[in-house]
Short mmCIF file of the C-alpha atoms (twelve columns), coordinates in Angstrom:
data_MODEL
# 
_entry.id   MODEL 
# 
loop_
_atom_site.group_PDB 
_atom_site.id 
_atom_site.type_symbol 
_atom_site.label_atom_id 
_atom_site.label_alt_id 
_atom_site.label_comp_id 
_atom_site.label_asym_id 
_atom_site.label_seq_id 
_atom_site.Cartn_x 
_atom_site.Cartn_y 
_atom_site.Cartn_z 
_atom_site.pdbx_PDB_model_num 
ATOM 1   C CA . UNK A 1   0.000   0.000  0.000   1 
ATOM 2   C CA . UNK A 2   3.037   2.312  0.935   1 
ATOM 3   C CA . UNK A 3   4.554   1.382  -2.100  1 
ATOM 4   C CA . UNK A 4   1.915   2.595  -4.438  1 
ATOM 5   C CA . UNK A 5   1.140   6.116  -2.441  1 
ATOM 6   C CA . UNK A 6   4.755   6.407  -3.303  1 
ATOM 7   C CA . UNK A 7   4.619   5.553  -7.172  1 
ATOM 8   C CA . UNK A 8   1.533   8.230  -7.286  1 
ATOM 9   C CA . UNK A 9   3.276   11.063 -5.722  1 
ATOM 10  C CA . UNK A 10  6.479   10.609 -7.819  1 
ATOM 11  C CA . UNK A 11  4.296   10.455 -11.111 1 
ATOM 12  C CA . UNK A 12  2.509   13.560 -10.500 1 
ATOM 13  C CA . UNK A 13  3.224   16.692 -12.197 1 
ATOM 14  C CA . UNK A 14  6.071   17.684 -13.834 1 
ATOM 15  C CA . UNK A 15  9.824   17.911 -12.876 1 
ATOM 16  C CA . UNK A 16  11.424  21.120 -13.295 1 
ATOM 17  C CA . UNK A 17  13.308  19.670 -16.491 1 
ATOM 18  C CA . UNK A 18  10.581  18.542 -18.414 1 
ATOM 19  C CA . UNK A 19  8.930   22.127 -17.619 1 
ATOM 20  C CA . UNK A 20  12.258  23.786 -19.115 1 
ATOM 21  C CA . UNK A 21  12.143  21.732 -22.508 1 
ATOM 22  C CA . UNK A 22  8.328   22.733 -22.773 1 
ATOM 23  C CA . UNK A 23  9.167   26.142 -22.390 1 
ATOM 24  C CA . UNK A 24  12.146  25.572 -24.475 1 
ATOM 25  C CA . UNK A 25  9.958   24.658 -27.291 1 
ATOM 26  C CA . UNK A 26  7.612   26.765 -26.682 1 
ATOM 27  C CA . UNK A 27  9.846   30.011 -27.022 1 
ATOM 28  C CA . UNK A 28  11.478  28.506 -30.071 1 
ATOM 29  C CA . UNK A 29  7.890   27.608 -32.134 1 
ATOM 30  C CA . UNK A 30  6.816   31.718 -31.020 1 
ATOM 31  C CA . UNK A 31  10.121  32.993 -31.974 1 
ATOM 32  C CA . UNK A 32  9.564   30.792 -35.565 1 
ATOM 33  C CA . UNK A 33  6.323   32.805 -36.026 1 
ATOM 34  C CA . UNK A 34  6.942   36.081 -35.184 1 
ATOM 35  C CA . UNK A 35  8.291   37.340 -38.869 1 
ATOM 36  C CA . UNK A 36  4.881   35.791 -40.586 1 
ATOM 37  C CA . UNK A 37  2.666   37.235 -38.084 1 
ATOM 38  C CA . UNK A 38  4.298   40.841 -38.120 1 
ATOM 39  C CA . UNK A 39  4.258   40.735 -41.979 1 
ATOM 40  C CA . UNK A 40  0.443   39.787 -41.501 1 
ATOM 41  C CA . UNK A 41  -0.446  42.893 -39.442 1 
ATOM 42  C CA . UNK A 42  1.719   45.073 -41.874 1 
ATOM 43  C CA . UNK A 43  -0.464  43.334 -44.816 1 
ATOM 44  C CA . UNK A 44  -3.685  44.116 -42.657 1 
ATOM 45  C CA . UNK A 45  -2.566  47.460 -42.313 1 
ATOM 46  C CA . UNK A 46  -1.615  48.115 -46.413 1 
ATOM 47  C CA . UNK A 47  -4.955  46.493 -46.949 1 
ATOM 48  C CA . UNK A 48  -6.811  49.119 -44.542 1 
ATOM 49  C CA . UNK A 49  -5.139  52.393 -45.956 1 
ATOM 50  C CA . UNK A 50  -6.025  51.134 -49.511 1 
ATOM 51  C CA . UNK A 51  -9.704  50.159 -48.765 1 
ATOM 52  C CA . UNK A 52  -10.178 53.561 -47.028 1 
ATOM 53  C CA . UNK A 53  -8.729  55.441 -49.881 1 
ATOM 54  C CA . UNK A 54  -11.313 53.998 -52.477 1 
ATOM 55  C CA . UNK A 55  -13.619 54.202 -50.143 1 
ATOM 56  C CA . UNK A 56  -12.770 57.804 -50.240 1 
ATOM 57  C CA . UNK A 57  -12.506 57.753 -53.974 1 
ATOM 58  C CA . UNK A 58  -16.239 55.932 -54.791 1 
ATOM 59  C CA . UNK A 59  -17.381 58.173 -51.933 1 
ATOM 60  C CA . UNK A 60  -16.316 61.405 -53.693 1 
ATOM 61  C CA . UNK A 61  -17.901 59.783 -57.114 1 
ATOM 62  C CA . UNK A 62  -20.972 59.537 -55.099 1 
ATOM 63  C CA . UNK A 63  -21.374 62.704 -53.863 1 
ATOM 64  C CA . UNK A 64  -20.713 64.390 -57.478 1 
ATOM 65  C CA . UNK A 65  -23.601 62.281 -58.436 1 
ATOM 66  C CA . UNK A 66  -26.445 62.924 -56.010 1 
ATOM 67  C CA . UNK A 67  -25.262 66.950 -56.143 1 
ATOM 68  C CA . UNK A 68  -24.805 67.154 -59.582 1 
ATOM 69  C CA . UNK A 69  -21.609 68.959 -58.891 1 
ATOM 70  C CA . UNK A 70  -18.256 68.514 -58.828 1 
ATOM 71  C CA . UNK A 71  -16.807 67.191 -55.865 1 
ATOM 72  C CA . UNK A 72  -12.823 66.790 -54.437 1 
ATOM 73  C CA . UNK A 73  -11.159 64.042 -53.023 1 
ATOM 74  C CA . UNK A 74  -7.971  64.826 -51.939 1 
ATOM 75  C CA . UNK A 75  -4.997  63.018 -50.383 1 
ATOM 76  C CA . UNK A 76  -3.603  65.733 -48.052 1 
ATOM 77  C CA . UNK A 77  -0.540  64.635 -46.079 1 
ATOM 78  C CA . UNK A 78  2.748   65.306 -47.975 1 
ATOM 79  C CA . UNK A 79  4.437   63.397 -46.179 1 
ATOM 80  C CA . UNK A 80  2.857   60.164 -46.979 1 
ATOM 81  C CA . UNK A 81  0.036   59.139 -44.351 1 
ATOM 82  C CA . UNK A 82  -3.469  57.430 -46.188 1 
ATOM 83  C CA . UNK A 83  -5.011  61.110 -44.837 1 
ATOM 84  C CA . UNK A 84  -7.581  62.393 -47.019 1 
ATOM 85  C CA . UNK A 85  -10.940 65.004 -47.537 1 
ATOM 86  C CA . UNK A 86  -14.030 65.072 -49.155 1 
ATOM 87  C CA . UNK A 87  -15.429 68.512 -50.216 1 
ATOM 88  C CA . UNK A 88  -17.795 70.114 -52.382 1 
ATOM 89  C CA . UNK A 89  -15.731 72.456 -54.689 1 
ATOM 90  C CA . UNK A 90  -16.360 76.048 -55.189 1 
ATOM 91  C CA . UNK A 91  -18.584 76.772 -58.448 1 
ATOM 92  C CA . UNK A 92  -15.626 79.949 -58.958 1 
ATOM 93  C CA . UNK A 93  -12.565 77.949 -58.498 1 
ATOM 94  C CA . UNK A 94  -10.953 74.556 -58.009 1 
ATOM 95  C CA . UNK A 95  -10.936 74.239 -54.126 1 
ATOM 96  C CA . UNK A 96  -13.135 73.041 -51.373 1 
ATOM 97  C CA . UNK A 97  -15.865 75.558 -50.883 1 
ATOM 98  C CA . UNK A 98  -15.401 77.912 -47.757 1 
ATOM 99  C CA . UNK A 99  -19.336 77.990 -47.640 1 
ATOM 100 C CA . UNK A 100 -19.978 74.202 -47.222 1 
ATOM 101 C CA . UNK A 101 -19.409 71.792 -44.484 1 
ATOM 102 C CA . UNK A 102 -16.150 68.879 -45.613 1 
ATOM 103 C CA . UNK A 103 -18.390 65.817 -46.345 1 
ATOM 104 C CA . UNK A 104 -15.757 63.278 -44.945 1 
ATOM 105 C CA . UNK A 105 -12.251 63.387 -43.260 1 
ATOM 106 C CA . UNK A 106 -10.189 61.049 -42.504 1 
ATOM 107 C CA . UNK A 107 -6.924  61.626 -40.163 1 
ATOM 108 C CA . UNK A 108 -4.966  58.368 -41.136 1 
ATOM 109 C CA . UNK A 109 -3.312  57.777 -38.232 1 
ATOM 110 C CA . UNK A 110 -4.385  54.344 -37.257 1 
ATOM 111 C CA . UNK A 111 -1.440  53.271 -39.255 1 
ATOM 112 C CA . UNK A 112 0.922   54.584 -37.001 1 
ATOM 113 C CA . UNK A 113 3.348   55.632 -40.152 1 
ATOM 114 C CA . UNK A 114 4.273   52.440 -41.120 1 
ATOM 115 C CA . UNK A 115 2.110   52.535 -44.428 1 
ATOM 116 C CA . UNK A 116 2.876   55.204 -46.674 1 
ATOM 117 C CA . UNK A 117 1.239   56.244 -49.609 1 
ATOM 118 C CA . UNK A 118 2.837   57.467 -53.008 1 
ATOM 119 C CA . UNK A 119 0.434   59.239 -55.870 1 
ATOM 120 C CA . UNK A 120 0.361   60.289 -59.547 1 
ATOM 121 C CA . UNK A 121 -1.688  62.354 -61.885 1 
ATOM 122 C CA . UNK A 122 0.136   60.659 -65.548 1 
ATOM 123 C CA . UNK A 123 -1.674  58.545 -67.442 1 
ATOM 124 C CA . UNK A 124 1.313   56.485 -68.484 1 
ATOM 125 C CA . UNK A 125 1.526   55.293 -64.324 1 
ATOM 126 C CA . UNK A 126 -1.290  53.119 -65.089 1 
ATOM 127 C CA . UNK A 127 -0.184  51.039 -68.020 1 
ATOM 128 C CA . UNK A 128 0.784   47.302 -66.788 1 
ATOM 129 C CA . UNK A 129 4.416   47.873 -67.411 1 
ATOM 130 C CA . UNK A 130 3.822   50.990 -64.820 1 
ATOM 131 C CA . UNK A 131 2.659   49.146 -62.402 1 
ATOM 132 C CA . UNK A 132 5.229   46.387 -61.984 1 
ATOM 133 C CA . UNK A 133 7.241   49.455 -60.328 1 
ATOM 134 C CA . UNK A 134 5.811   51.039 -57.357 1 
ATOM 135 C CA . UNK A 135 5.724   55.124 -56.854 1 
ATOM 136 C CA . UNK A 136 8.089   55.911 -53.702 1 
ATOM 137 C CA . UNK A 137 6.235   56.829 -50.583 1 
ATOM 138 C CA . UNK A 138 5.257   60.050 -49.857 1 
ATOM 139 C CA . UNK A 139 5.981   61.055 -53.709 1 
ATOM 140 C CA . UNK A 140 3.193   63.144 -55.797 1 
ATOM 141 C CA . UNK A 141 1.139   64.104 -52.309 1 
ATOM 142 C CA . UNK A 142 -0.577  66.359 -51.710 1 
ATOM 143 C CA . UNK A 143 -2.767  64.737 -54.668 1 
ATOM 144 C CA . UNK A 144 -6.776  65.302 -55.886 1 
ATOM 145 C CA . UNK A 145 -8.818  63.957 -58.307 1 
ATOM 146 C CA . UNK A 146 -12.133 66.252 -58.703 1 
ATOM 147 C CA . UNK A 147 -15.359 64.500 -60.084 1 
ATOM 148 C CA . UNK A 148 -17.776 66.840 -62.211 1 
ATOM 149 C CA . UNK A 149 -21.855 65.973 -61.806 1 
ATOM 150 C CA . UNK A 150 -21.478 62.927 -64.336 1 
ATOM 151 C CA . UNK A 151 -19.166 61.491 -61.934 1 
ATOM 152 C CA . UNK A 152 -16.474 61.024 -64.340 1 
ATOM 153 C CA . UNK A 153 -12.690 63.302 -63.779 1 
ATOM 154 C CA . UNK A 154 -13.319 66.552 -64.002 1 
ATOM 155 C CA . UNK A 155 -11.796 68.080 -67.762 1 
ATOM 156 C CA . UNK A 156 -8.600  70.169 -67.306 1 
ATOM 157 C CA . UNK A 157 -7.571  69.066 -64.373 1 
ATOM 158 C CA . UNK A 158 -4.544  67.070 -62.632 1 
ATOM 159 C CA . UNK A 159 -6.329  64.462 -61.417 1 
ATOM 160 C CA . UNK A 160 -4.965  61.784 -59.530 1 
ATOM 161 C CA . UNK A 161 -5.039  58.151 -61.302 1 
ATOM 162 C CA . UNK A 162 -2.831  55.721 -59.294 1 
ATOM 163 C CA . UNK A 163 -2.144  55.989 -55.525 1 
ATOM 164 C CA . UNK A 164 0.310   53.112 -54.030 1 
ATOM 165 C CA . UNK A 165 0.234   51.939 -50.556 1 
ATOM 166 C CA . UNK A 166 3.762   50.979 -49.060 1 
ATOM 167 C CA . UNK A 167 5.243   49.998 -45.741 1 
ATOM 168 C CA . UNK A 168 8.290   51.285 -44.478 1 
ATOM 169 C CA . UNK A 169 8.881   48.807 -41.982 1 
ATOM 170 C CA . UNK A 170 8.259   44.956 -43.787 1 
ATOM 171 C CA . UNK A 171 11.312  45.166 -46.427 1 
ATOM 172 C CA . UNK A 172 10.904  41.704 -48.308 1 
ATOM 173 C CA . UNK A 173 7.400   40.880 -46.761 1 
ATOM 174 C CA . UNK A 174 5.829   43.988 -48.409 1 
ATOM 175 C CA . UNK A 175 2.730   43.363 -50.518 1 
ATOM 176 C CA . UNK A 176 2.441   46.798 -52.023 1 
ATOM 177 C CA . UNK A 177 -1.234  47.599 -53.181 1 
ATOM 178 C CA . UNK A 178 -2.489  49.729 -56.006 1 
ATOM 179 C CA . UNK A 179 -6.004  51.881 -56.266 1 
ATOM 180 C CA . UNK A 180 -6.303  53.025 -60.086 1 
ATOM 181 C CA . UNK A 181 -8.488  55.144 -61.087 1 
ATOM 182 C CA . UNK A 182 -10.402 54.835 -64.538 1 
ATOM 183 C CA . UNK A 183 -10.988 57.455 -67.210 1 
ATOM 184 C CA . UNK A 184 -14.875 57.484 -66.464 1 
ATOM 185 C CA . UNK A 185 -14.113 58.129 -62.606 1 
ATOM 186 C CA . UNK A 186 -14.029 54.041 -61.548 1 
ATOM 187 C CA . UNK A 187 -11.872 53.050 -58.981 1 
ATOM 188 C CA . UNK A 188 -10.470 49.657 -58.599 1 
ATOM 189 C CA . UNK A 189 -8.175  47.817 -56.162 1 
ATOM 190 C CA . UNK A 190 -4.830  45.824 -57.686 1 
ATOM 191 C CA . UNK A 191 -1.946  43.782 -56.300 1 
ATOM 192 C CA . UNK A 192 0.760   43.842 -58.661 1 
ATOM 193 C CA . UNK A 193 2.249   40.749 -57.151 1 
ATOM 194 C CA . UNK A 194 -0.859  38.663 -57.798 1 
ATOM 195 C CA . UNK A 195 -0.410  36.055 -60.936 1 
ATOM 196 C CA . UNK A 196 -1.501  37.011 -64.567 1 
ATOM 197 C CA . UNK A 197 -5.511  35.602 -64.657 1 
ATOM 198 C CA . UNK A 198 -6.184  35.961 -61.175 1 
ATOM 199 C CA . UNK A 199 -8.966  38.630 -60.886 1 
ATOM 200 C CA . UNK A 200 -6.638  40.858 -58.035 1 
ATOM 201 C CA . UNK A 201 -3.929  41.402 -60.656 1 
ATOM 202 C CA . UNK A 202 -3.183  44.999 -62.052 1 
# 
């Protein structure tokens, strides 16, 4: 009887060398998947800036619409945050009008400056050879693109046709994303790394 109460309390638990080789391999499977999962969240985060930004964009296109006038969106950080405004523009210029309330703002700082953003207004940045390259951060900003009451570009204009989200902090990881925008005012979401035939590719 003795015997056994003895064989029970030696089998119970763990001695502290099995603990250290669990925690061993524990540290050592984390320490495996800490690259993936940061370049996850830095993906999550490109993938945020460029949603809001076309959300801005088709939100802009919208608002031209219903009006029947030409409203701005504009990408206003020069140096490089996914910041941007919606405004009706004055009928005697080519700014946001003094008289009427911004329609939408967005501050951009819930990327904490590790996604930057890089824009252009020339045609050429969209062709497929264009896009294999991606616009350096911060480049081209302050950036607009103003959409008249058809909701197509306004005529005579800059307007902005490609804007590039980039990270600063993933290096090899990056997956850069592209929002172009179409001659009749669409807007459509691209990854340039995605294979020729699959229906994300630029």
């Amino acid at each position: 009887m003795r015997s056994i109460r003895l064989r029970l309390r030696r089998s119970a638990g763990f001695s502290i060398i099995e603990l250290v080789i669990v925690i061993l391999i524990f540290a050592g499977l984390l320490r495996l998947s800490m690259p993936s999962a940061a370049a996850w969240l830095g993906n999550i985060r490109l993938r945020t800036a460029a949603e809001a930004v076309i959300d801005g964009v088709n939100l802009a296109r919208a608002e031209a619409l219903r009006r029947n006038s030409r409203v701005m969106f504009t990408l206003t950080d020069a140096s490089g945050s996914s910041a941007w405004r919606v405004c009706a523009v004055d009928p005697a210029g080519v700014d946001c009008d003094p008289a009427v309330p911004l329609i939408m703002v967005r501050d951009g700082g819930e990327e904490s400056g590790a996604t930057q953003v890089g824009a252009s207004n020339d045609a050429t940045s969209t062709l497929a050879s264009a896009l294999a390259t991606g616009l350096a951060p911060a480049s081209g900003l302050p950036a607009s693109v103003t959409f008249d009451g058809l909701g197509r570009p306004a005529q005579g204009l800059a307007n902005l046709v490609r804007v590039d989200m980039r990270s600063l902090t993933m290096g090899s990881h990056e997956r850069r994303l592209v929002v172009v925008l179409g001659a009749a005012g669409s807007a459509r979401l691209c990854d340039p790394a995605a294979a020729a035939g699959n229906p994300q590719a630029c």
